[in-house]
Coordinates of C-alpha atoms in Angstrom, one line a residue:
X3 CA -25.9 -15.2 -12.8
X4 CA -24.8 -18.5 -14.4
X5 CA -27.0 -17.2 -17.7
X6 CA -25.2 -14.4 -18.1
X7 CA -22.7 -14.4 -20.9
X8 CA -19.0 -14.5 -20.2
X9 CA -17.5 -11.0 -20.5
X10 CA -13.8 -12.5 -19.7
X11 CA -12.4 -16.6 -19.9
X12 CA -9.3 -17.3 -19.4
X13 CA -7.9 -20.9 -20.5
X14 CA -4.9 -22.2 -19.7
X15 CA -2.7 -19.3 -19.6
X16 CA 0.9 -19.6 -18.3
X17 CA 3.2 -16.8 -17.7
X18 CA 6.9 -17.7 -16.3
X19 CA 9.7 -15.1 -15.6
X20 CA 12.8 -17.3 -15.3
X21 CA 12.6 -19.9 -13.0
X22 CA 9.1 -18.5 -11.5
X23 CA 6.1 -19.8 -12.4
X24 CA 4.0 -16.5 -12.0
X25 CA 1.1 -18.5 -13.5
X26 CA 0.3 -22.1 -14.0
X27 CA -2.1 -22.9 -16.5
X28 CA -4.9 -21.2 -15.2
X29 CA -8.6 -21.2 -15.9
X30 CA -10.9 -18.3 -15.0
X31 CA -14.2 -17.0 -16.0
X32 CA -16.0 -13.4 -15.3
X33 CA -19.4 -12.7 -16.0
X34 CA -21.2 -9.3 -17.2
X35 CA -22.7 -7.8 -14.5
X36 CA -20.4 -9.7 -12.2
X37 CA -18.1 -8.5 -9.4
X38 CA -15.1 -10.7 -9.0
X39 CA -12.8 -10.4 -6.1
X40 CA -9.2 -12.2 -6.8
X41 CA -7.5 -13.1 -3.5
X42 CA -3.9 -14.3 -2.7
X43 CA -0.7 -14.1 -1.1
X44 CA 1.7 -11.7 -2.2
X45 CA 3.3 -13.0 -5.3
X46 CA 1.0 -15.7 -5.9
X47 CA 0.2 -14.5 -9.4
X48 CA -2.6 -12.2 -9.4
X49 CA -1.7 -9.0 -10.8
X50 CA 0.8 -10.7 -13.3
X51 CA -2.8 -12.4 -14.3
X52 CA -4.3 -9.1 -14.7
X53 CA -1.7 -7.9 -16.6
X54 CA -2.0 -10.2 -19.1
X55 CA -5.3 -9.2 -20.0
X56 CA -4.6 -5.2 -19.8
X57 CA -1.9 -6.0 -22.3
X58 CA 1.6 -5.3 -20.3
X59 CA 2.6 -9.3 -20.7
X60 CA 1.5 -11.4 -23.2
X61 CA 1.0 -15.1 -21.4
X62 CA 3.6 -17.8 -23.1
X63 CA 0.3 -20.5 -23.1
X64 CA -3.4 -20.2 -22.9
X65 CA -5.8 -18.3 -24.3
X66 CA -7.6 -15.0 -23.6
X67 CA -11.4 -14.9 -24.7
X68 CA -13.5 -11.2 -24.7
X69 CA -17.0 -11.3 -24.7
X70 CA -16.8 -14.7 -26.7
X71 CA -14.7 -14.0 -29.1
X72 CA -10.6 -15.4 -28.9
X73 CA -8.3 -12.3 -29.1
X74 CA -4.2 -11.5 -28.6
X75 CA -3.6 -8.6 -26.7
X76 CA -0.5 -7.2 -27.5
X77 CA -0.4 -3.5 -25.9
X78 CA -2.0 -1.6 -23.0
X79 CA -3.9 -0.1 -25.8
X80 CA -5.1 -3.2 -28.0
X81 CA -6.6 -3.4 -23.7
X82 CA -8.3 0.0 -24.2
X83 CA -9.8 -0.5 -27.2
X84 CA -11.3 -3.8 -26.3
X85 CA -13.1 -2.0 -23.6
X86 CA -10.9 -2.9 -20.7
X87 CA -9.2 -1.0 -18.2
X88 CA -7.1 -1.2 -15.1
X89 CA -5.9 0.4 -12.5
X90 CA -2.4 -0.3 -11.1
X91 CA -1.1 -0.4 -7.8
X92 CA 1.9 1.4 -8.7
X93 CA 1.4 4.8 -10.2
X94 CA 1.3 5.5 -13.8
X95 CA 1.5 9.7 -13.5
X96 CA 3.2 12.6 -15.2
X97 CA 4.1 14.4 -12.3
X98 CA 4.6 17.9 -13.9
X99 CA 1.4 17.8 -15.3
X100 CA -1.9 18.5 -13.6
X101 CA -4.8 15.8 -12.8
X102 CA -6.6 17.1 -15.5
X103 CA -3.7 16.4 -17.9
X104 CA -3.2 13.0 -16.6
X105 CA -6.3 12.0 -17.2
X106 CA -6.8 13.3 -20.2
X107 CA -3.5 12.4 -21.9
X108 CA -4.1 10.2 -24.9
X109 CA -7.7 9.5 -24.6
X110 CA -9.9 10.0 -27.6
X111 CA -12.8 12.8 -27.6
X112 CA -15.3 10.4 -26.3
X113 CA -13.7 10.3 -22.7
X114 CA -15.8 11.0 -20.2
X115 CA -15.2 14.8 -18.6
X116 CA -12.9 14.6 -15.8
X117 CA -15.0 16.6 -13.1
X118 CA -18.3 14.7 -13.8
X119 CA -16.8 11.8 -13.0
X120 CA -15.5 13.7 -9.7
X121 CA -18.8 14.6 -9.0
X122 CA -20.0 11.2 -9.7
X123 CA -17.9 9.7 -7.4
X124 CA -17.9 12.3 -4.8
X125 CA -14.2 12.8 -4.6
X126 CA -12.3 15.8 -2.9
X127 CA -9.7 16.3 -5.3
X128 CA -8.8 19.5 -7.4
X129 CA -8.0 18.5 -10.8
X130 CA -5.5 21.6 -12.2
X131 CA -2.9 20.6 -9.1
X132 CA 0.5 18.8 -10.3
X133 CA 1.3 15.2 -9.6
X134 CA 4.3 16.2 -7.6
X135 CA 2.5 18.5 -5.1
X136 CA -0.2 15.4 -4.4
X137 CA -0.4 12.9 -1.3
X138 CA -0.4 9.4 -2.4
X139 CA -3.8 9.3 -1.7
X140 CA -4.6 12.0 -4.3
X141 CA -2.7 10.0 -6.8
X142 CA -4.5 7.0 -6.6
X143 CA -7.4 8.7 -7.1
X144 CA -6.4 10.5 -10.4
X145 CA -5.2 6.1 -11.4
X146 CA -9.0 5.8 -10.9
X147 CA -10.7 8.8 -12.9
X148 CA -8.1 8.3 -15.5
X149 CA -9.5 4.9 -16.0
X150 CA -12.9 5.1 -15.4
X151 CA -13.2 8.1 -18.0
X152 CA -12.2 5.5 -21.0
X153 CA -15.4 4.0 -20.4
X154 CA -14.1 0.9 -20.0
X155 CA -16.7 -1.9 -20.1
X156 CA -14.3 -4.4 -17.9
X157 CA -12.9 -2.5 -15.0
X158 CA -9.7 -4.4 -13.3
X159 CA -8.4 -2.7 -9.7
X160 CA -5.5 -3.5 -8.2
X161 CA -5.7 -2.7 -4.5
X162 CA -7.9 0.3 -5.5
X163 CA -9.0 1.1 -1.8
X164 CA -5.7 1.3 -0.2
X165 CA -4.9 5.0 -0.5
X166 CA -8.8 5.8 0.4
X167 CA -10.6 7.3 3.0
X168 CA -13.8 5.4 4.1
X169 CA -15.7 7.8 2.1
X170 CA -13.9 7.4 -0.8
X171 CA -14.4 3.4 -0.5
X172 CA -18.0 3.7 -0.1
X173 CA -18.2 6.3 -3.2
X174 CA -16.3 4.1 -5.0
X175 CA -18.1 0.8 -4.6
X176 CA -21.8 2.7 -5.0
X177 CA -19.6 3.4 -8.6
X178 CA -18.6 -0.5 -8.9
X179 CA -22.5 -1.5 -8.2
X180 CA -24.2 1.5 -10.6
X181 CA -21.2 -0.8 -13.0
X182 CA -22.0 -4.2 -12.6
X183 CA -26.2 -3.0 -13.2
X184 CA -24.9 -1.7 -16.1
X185 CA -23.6 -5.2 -17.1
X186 CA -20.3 -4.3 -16.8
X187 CA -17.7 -6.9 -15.6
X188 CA -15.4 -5.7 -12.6
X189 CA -12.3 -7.4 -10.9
X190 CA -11.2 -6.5 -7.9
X191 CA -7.7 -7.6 -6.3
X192 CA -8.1 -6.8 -3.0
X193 CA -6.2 -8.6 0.7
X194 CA -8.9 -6.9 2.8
X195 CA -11.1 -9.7 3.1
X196 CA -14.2 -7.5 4.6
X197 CA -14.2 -5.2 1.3
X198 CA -14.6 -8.8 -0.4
X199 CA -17.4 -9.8 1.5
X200 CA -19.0 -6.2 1.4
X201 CA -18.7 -5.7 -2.5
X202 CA -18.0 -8.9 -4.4
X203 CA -20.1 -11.6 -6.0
X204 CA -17.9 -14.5 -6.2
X205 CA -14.1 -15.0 -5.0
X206 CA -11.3 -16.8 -7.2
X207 CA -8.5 -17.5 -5.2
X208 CA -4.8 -18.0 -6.5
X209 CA -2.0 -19.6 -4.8
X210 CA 1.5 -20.0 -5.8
X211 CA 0.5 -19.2 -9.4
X212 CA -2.5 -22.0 -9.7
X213 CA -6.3 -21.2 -9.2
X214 CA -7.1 -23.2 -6.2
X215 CA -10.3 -22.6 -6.4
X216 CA -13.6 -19.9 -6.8
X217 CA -16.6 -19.7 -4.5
X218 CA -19.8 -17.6 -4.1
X219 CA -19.1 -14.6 -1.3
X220 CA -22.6 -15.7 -0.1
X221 CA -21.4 -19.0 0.9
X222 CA -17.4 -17.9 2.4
X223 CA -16.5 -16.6 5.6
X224 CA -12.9 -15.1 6.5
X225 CA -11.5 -18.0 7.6
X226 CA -12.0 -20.0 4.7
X227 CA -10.7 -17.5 2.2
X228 CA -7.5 -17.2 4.4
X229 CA -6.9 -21.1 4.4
X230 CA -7.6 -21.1 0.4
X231 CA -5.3 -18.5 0.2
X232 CA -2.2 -19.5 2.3
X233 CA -2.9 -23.6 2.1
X234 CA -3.2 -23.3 5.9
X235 CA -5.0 -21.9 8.7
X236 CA -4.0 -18.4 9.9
X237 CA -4.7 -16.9 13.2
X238 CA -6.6 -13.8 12.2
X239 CA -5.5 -12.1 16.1
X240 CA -3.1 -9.5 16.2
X241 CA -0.7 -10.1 19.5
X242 CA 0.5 -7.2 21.0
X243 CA 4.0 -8.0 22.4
X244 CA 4.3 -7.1 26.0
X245 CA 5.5 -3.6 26.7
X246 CA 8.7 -2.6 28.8
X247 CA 8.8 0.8 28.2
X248 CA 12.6 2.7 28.5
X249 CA 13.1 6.1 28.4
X250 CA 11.5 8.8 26.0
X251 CA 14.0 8.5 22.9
X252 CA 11.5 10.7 20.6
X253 CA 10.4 13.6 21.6
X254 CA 8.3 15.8 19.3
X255 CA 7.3 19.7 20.7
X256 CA 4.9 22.1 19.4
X257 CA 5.7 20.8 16.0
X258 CA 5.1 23.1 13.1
X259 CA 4.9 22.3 9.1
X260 CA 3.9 24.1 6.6
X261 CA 2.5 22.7 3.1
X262 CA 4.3 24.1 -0.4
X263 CA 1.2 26.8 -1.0
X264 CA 2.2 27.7 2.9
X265 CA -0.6 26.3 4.0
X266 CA -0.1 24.6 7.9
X267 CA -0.1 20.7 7.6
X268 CA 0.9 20.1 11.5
X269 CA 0.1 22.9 14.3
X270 CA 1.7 22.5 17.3
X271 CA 2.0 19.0 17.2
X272 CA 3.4 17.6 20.7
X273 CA 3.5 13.9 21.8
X274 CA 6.9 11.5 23.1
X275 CA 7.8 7.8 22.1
X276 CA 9.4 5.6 24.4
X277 CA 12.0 2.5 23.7
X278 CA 9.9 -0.3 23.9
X279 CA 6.8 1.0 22.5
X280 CA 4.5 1.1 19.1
X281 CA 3.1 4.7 19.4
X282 CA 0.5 4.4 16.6
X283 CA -0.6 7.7 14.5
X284 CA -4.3 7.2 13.2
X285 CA -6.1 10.2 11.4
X286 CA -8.1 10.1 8.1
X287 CA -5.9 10.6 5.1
X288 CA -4.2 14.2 4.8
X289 CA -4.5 14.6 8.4
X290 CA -0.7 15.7 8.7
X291 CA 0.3 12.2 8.7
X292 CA 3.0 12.7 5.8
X293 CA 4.5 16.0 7.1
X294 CA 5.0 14.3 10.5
X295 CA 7.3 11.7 9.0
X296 CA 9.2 13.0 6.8
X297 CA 9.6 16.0 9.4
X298 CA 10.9 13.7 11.8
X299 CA 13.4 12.1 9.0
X300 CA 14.7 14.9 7.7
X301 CA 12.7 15.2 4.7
X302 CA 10.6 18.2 5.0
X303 CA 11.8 21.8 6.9
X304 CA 9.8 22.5 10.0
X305 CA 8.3 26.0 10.4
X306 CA 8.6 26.2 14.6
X307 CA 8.8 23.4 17.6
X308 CA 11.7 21.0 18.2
X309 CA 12.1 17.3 17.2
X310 CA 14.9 15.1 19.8
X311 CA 15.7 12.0 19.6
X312 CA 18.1 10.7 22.3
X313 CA 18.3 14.4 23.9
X314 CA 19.6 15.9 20.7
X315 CA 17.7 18.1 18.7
X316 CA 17.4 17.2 14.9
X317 CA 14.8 19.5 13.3
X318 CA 17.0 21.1 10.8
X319 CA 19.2 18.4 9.7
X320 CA 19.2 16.6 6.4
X321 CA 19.0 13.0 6.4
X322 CA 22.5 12.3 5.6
X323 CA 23.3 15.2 8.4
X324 CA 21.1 12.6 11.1
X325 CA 23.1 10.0 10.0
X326 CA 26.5 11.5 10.0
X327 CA 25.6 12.3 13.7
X328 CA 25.4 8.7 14.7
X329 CA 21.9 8.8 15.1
X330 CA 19.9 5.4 14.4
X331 CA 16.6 6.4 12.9
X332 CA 14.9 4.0 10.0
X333 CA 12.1 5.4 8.0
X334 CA 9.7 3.5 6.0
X335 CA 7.6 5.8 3.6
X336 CA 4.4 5.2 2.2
X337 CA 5.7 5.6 -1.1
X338 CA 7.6 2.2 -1.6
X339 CA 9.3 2.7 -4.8
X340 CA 9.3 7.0 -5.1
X341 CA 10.7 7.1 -1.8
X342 CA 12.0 4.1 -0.1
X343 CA 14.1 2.0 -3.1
X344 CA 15.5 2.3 -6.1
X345 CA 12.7 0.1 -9.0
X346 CA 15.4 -0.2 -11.2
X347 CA 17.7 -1.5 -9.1
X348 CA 18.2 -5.7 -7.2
X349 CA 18.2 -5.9 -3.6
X350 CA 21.7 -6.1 -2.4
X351 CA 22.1 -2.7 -4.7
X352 CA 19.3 -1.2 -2.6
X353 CA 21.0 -2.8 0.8
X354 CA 23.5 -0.6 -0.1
X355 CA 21.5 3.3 -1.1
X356 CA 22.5 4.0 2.7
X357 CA 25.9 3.3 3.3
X358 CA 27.8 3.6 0.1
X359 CA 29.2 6.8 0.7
X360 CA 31.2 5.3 4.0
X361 CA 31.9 2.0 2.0
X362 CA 35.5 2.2 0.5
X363 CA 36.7 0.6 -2.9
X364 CA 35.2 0.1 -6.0
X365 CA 33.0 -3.1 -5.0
X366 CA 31.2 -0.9 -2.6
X367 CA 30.4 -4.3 -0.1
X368 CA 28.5 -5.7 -3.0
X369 CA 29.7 -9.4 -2.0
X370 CA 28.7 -8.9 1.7
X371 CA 25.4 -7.0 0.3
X372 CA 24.7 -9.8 -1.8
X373 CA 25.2 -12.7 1.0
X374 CA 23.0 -10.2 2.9
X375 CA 20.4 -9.9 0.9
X376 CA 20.5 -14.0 0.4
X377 CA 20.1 -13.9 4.2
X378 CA 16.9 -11.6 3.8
X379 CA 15.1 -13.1 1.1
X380 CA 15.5 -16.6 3.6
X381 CA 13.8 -15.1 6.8
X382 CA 11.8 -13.2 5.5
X383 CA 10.5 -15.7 2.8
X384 CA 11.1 -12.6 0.1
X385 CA 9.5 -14.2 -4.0
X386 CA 12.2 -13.1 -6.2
X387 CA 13.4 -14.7 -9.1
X388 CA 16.8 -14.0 -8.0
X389 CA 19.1 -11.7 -6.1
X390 CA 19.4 -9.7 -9.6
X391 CA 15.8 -8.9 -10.3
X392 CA 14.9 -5.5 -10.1
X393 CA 12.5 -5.2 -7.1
X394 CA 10.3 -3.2 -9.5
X395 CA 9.1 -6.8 -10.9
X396 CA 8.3 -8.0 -7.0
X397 CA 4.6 -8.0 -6.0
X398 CA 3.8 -5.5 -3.7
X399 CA 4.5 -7.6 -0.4
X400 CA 7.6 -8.6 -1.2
X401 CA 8.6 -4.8 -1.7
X402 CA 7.9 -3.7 1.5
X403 CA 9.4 -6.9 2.9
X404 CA 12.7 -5.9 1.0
X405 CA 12.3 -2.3 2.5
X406 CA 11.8 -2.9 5.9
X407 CA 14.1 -6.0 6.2
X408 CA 16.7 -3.1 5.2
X409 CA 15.8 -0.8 7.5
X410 CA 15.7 -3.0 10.5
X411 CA 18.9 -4.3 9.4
X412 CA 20.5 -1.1 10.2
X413 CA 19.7 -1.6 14.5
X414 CA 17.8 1.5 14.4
X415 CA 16.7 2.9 17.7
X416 CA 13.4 5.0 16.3
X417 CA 11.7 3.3 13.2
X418 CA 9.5 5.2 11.4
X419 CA 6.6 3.3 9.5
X420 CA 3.9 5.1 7.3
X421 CA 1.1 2.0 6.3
X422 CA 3.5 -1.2 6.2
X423 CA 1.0 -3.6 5.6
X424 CA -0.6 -1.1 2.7
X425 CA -1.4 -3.5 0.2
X426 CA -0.4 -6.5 1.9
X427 CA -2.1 -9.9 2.2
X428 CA -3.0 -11.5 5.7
X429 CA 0.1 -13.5 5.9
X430 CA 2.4 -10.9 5.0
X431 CA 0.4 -8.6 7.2
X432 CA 1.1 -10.4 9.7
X433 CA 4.6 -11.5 9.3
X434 CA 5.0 -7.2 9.1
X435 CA 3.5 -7.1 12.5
X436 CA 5.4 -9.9 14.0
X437 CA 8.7 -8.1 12.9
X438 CA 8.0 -5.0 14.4
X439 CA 6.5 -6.5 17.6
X440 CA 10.0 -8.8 17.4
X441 CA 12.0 -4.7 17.4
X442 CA 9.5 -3.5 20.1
X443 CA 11.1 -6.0 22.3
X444 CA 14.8 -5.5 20.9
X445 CA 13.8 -1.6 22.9
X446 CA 12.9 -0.2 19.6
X447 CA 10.7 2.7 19.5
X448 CA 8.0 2.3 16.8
X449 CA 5.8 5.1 15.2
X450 CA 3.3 3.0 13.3
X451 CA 0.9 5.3 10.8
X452 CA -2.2 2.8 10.1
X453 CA -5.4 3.0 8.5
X454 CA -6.6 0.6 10.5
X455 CA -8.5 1.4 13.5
X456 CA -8.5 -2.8 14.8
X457 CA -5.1 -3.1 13.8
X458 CA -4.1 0.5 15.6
X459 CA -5.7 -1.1 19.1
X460 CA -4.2 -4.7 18.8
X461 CA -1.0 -3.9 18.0
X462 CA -0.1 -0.7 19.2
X463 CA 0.4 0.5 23.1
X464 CA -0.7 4.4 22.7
X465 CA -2.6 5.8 19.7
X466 CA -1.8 9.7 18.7
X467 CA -4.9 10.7 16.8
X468 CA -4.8 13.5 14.6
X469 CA -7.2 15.6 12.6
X470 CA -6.7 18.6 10.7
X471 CA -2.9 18.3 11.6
X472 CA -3.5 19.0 15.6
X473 CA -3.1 16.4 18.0
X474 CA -7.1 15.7 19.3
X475 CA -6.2 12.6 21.8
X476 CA -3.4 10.6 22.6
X477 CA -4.8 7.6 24.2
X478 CA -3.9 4.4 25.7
X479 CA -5.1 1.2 23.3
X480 CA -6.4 -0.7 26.6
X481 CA -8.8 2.0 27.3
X482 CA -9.7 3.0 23.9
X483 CA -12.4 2.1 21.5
X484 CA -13.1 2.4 17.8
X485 CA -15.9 4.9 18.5
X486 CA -13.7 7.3 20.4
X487 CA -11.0 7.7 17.8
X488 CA -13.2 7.9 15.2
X489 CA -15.1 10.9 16.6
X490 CA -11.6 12.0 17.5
X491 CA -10.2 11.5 13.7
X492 CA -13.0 14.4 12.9
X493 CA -12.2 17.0 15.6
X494 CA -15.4 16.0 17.5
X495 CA -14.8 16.5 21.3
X496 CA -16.1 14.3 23.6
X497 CA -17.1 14.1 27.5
X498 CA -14.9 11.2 28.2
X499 CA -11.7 13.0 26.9
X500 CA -9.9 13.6 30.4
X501 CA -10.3 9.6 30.9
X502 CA -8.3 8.9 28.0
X503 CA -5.8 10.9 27.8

């Protein structure tokens, strides 16, 4: 590998924004035929790196070398024609045009055809749907064929497999090794430290905007990554918080959604959650885990069944309508920025999206919002440059820490969370999990949508499983396994289903 040539070396390069360092004269070398996982903390300067070379920043020092050869990249598509590509976390879509469209929108003839590389990559997706009627999944994976059809020669993915089913991930990485055989060069940011050990080469690790360090995956293990990548050792246990469970505050009956082609999404759909409980939701992706949040907030019309919370029935009622009524729900979307804040807007402006129609005056609170948000960015240990930056220009983690410190700021008595730790690294993974344990306690009740079949066990007390949008198990996390609601994630019964139920 050492013989290889250098398809990527980074010298020096410095990028500040204000008073943040985002990077701190750092060096960094890729190889053809080399995959390179980059690991650290939320905001510790990895995708502003990246960005750097895909041409969205230019860096204020260093310099950026391609396949040997010293060039300024001064555009996304100065990037594309030097044969790189990559693949944001946050969407890049038109979403009145198809897939197709998307995908094809300003690329030159020599693209590669949309459905081979479906085919390639084994992905269910149908390519003439619009933007607007896709699952955040689906999106993700247009990001990815949209990319990969430029033929780029070095492939940069930011969190690629966080939207993905386990299928997808495995498709996927057969794709990044048929690349790297090919001599391409591939860099993947990634916080799940088992994808890096499954699919990378070597590691670079950044941390507060300096490279602290890079090592062969060969020679790492999980616990060293996570001390290079926090400066300290991390307990790698999720603690479930002890459970006093109240009365049923959420109860969901014979639920019913339909999907915009009338298709059903949730078929009678029947579980309760109780104050002082995590009732987790696992399911592969498009299971009916969408409809069943925003049904419950307000967001999508239910076709038949009854949604309570507290006794009172609020299927039917607009989220403004739930909160007129005095009832405390907080929702956390997956979509961070579509759904959950406002990009363009700071924090204490987002603090506010909620209330400001009760607020009176002009100033709309925006001193107490402001010493609020202050308050926030302190326990929470939120990276901004300042209580004015648009939370569009905050690294992922520190996005969802701005959106569910406001939501638990309202003393809700049902949050709603759909993949919180998405995208997150280890430490704010489990900062997210000590917060909601920490509201569990308060006699919260949590519905936690995961991915994570560990993380569903350790942290949650029951564990709804869907498939197809029908409830298959609803099980007790002591007593389950990893097995069972997998076979239960595919609709596969099983002789021990009476046990666990």
């Amino acid at each position: 590998m050492t013989d290889t040539p250098l398809a990527i070396s980074l010298r020096g390069l410095t990028k500040t924004f204000g008073k943040v360092v985002a990077n701190d004269h750092i060096d960094l070398d890729v190889r053809t035929g080399e995959i390179l996982a980059l690991l650290g903390e939320n905001g510790s300067g990895k995708t502003t790196l990246m960005n750097m070379l895909s041409g969205t920043y230019q860096p204020d020092e260093g310099s950026i070398w391609i396949r040997g050869r010293r060039v300024n990249i001064r555009s996304p598509r100065e990037a594309i024609d030097l044969g790189i590509g990559m693949i944001h976390q946050h969407f890049k879509l038109v979403d009145v045009f198809t897939a197709r469209e998307n995908i094809l929108l300003g690329q030159k003839g020599r693209s590669a055809a949309p459905d081979e590389i479906v085919g390639r990559l084994q992905l269910s997706i149908d390519l003439n749907k619009k933007v607007y009627n896709m699952s955040v999944s689906e999106k993700q994976t247009v990001e990815i064929i949209k990319v990969i059809s430029r033929g780029a020669d070095i492939l940069i993915l930011d969190e690629p497999t966080a939207v993905l089913t386990p299928q997808e991930i495995d498709a996927l990485f057969d794709l990044l090794r048929l690349m790297k055989q090919e001599g391409k060069a591939i860099v993947i940011i990634t916080h799940k430290l088992e994808e890096v050990m499954a699919i990378s080469d070597r590691v670079a690790v950044l941390h507060r905007g300096r490279n602290v360090g890079s090592v062969q995956t060969a020679d790492a293990d999980r616990f060293l990554l996570t001390e290079m990548m926090v400066g300290r050792q991390v307990g790698l246990s999720i603690q479930r918080a002890p459970m006093q469970a109240g009365n049923t505050i959420l109860d969901i009956h014979q639920l019913k959604v339909l999907g915009p082609e009338g298709q059903p999404e949730l078929q009678k759909v029947s579980f309760t959650l109780r104050a002082g409980e995590i009732l987790g939701v696992a399911g592969v992706a498009g299971s009916g885990q969408r409809a069943l949040c925003e049904s419950i907030a307000g967001l999508q019309e239910i076709a038949g069944g009854s949604i309570l919370l507290d006794g009172k029935r609020i299927d039917g009622l607009s989220p403004r309508e739930i909160i007129k009524r005095g009832i405390s729900m907080a929702f956390i979307p997956e979509d961070r920025l579509g759904m959950g804040l406002v990009g363009s807007m700071d924090i204490p402006d987002n603090l506010l999206l909620k209330t400001y129609r009760d607020q009176p005056g002009v100033l709309l609170r925006r001193k107490a919002a402001r010493e609020e948000a202050q308050e926030m960015i302190d326990r929470l240990d939120i990276a901004t440059p300042g209580l004015s930056t648009p939370v569009r220009k905050l690294s992922g983690g520190n996005v969802q820490k701005v959106l569910l410190g406001r939501e638990i700021n309202l003393s809700p008595r049902v949050l709603i969370t759909a993949y919180p730790v998405r995208g997150l690294d280890i430490g704010a993974s489990m900062t997210i999990y000590d917060m909601l344990n920490e509201q569990k306690q308060k006699g919260v009740g949590v519905l936690f949508i995961g991915e994570d079949l560990d993380v569903l066990l350790s942290l949650c007390d029951r564990i709804v499983v869907l498939s197809g949008g029908k409830v298959t198990a609803i099980v007790d996390s002591k007593f389950a396994t990893k097995a069972l609601l997998g076979m239960k994630m595919t609709g596969l019964a099983t002789d021990k289903e009476d046990a666990y139920a």
